[in-house]
Each structure stands twice: as C-alpha cells, then as structure tokens.
PDB file of C-alpha atoms in Angstrom:
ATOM      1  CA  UNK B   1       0.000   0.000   0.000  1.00  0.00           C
ATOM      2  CA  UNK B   2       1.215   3.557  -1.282  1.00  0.00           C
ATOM      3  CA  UNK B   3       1.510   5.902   1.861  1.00  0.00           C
ATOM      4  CA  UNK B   4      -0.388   9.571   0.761  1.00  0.00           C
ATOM      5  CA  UNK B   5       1.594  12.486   1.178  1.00  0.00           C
ATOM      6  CA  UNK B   6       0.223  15.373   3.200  1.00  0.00           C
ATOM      7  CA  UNK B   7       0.439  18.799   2.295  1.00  0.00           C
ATOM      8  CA  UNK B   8       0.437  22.483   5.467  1.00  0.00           C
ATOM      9  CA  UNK B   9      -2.615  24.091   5.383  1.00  0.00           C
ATOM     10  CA  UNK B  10      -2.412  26.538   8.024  1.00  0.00           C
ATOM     11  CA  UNK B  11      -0.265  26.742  11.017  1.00  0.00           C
ATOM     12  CA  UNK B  12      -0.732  27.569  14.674  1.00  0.00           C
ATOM     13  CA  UNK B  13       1.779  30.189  16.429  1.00  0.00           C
ATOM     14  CA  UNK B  14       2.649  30.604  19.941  1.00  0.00           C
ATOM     15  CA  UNK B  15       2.764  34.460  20.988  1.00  0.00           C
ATOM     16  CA  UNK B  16       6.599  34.586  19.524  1.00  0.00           C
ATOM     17  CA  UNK B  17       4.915  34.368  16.130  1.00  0.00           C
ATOM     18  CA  UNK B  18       6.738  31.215  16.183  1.00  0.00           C
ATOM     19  CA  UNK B  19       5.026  28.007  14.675  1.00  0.00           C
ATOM     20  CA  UNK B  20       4.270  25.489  16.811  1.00  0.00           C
ATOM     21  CA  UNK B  21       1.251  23.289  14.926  1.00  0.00           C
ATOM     22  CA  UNK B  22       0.698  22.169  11.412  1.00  0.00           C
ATOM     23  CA  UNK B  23      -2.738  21.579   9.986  1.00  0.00           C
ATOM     24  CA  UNK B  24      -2.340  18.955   7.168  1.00  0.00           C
ATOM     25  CA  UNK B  25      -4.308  18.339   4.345  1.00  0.00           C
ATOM     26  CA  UNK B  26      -6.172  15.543   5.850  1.00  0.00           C
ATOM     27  CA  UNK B  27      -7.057  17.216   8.563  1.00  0.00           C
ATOM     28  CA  UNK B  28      -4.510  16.752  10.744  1.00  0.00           C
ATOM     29  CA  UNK B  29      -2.737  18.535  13.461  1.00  0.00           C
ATOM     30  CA  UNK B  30       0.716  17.540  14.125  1.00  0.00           C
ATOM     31  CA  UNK B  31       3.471  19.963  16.259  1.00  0.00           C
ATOM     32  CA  UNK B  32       6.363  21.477  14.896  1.00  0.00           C
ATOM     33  CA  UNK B  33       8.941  18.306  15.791  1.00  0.00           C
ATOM     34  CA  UNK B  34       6.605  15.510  14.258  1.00  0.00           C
ATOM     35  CA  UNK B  35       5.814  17.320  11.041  1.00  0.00           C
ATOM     36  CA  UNK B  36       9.464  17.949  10.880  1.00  0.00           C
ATOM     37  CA  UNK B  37       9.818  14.193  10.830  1.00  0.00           C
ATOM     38  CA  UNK B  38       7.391  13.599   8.416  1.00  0.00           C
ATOM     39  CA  UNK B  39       9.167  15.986   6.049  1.00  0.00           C
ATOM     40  CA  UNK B  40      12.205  13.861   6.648  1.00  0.00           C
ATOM     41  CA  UNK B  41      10.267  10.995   5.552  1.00  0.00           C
ATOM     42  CA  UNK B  42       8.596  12.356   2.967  1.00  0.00           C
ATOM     43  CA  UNK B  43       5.348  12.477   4.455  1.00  0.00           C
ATOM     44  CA  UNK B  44       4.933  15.830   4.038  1.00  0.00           C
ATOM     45  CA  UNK B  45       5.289  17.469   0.453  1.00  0.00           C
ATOM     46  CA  UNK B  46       6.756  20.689  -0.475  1.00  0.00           C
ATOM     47  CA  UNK B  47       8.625  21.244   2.913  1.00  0.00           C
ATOM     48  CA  UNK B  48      12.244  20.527   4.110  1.00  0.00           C
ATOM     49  CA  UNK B  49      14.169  20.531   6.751  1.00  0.00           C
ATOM     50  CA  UNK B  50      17.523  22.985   7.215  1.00  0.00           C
ATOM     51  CA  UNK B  51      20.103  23.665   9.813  1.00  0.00           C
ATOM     52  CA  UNK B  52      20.052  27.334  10.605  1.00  0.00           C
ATOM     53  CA  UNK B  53      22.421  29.557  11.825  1.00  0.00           C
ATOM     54  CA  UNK B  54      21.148  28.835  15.541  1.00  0.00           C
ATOM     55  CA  UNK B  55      22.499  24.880  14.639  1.00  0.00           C
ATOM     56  CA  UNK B  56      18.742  24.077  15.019  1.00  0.00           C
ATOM     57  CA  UNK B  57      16.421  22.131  12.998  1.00  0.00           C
ATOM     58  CA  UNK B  58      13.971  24.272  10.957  1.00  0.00           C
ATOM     59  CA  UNK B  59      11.200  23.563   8.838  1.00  0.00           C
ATOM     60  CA  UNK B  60      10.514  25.453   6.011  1.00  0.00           C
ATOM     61  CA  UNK B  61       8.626  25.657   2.472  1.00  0.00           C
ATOM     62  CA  UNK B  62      10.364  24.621  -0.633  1.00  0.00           C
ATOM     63  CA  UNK B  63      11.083  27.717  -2.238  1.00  0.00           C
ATOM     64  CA  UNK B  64       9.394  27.849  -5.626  1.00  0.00           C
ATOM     65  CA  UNK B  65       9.278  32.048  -5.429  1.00  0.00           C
ATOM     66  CA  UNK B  66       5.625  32.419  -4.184  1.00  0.00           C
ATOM     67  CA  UNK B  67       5.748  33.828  -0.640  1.00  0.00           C
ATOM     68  CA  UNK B  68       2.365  33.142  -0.632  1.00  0.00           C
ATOM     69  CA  UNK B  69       2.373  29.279   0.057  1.00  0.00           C
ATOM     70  CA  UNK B  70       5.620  30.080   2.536  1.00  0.00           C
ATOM     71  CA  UNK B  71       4.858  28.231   6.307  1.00  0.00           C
ATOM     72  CA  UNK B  72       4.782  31.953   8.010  1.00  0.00           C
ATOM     73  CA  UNK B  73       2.451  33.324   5.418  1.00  0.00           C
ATOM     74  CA  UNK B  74      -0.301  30.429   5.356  1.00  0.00           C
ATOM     75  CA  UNK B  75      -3.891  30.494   7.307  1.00  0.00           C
ATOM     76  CA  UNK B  76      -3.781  30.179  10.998  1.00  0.00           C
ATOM     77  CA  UNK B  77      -6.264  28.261  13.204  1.00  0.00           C
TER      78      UNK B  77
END
C-alpha cells in the first residue's frame, strides 16, 4: 500500500509568532517536531528541513518564489 503524502494548510503560532502546529491536508494537526519528521520521511510534500544559523532544525517551504504558500504566510487556526 502507497503511503499519501500530506500537504500544510495553516499553522498555529505561539505568541513569539513562532510556529508550533501544522494543519495537514487531511485534517490533521501535528506539532512542529513531528511534522518535521514527516518531512524527513517524505510524508509531508513541499517542505524541508535545514540547519540554521542557531544549529537548530527548521522547517521550512520549498522555495518555488511564491511567498504566498511560505509556512509563516499560510492560514492560521
């Protein structure tokens, strides 16, 4: 059996503005450390996870030069 990838459809923040909780496509809330796990396994489509300058793990939207679809810009709930 084929596993579906999930796409971010809105994200929660904490009052940082920092994400903290991904709403997937199937309805799905996952925090920030499992869905960056999921993007490691492919779970997840058009996200990745980088090292920043911190030497943390960050998750981010693959850039394809819409700011639109980027994690900070997308719905909240």
């Amino acid at each position: 059996m084929e596993k579906r990838q999930e796409s971010v459809i809105a994200v929660r923040k904490n009052g940082d503005d920092d994400i903290i909780e991904l709403k997937l496509s199937n309805g799905r809330v996952v925090d920030y450390k499992e869905a960056q796990q999921m993007a490691k396994s492919g779970m997840i489509v058009n996200v990745n996870v980088f090292k920043g300058g911190d030497g943390e793990e960050h998750l981010r939207s693959n850039p394809d030069g819409d700011p639109t679809n980027n994690l900070d810009n997308l719905p909240q709930f």
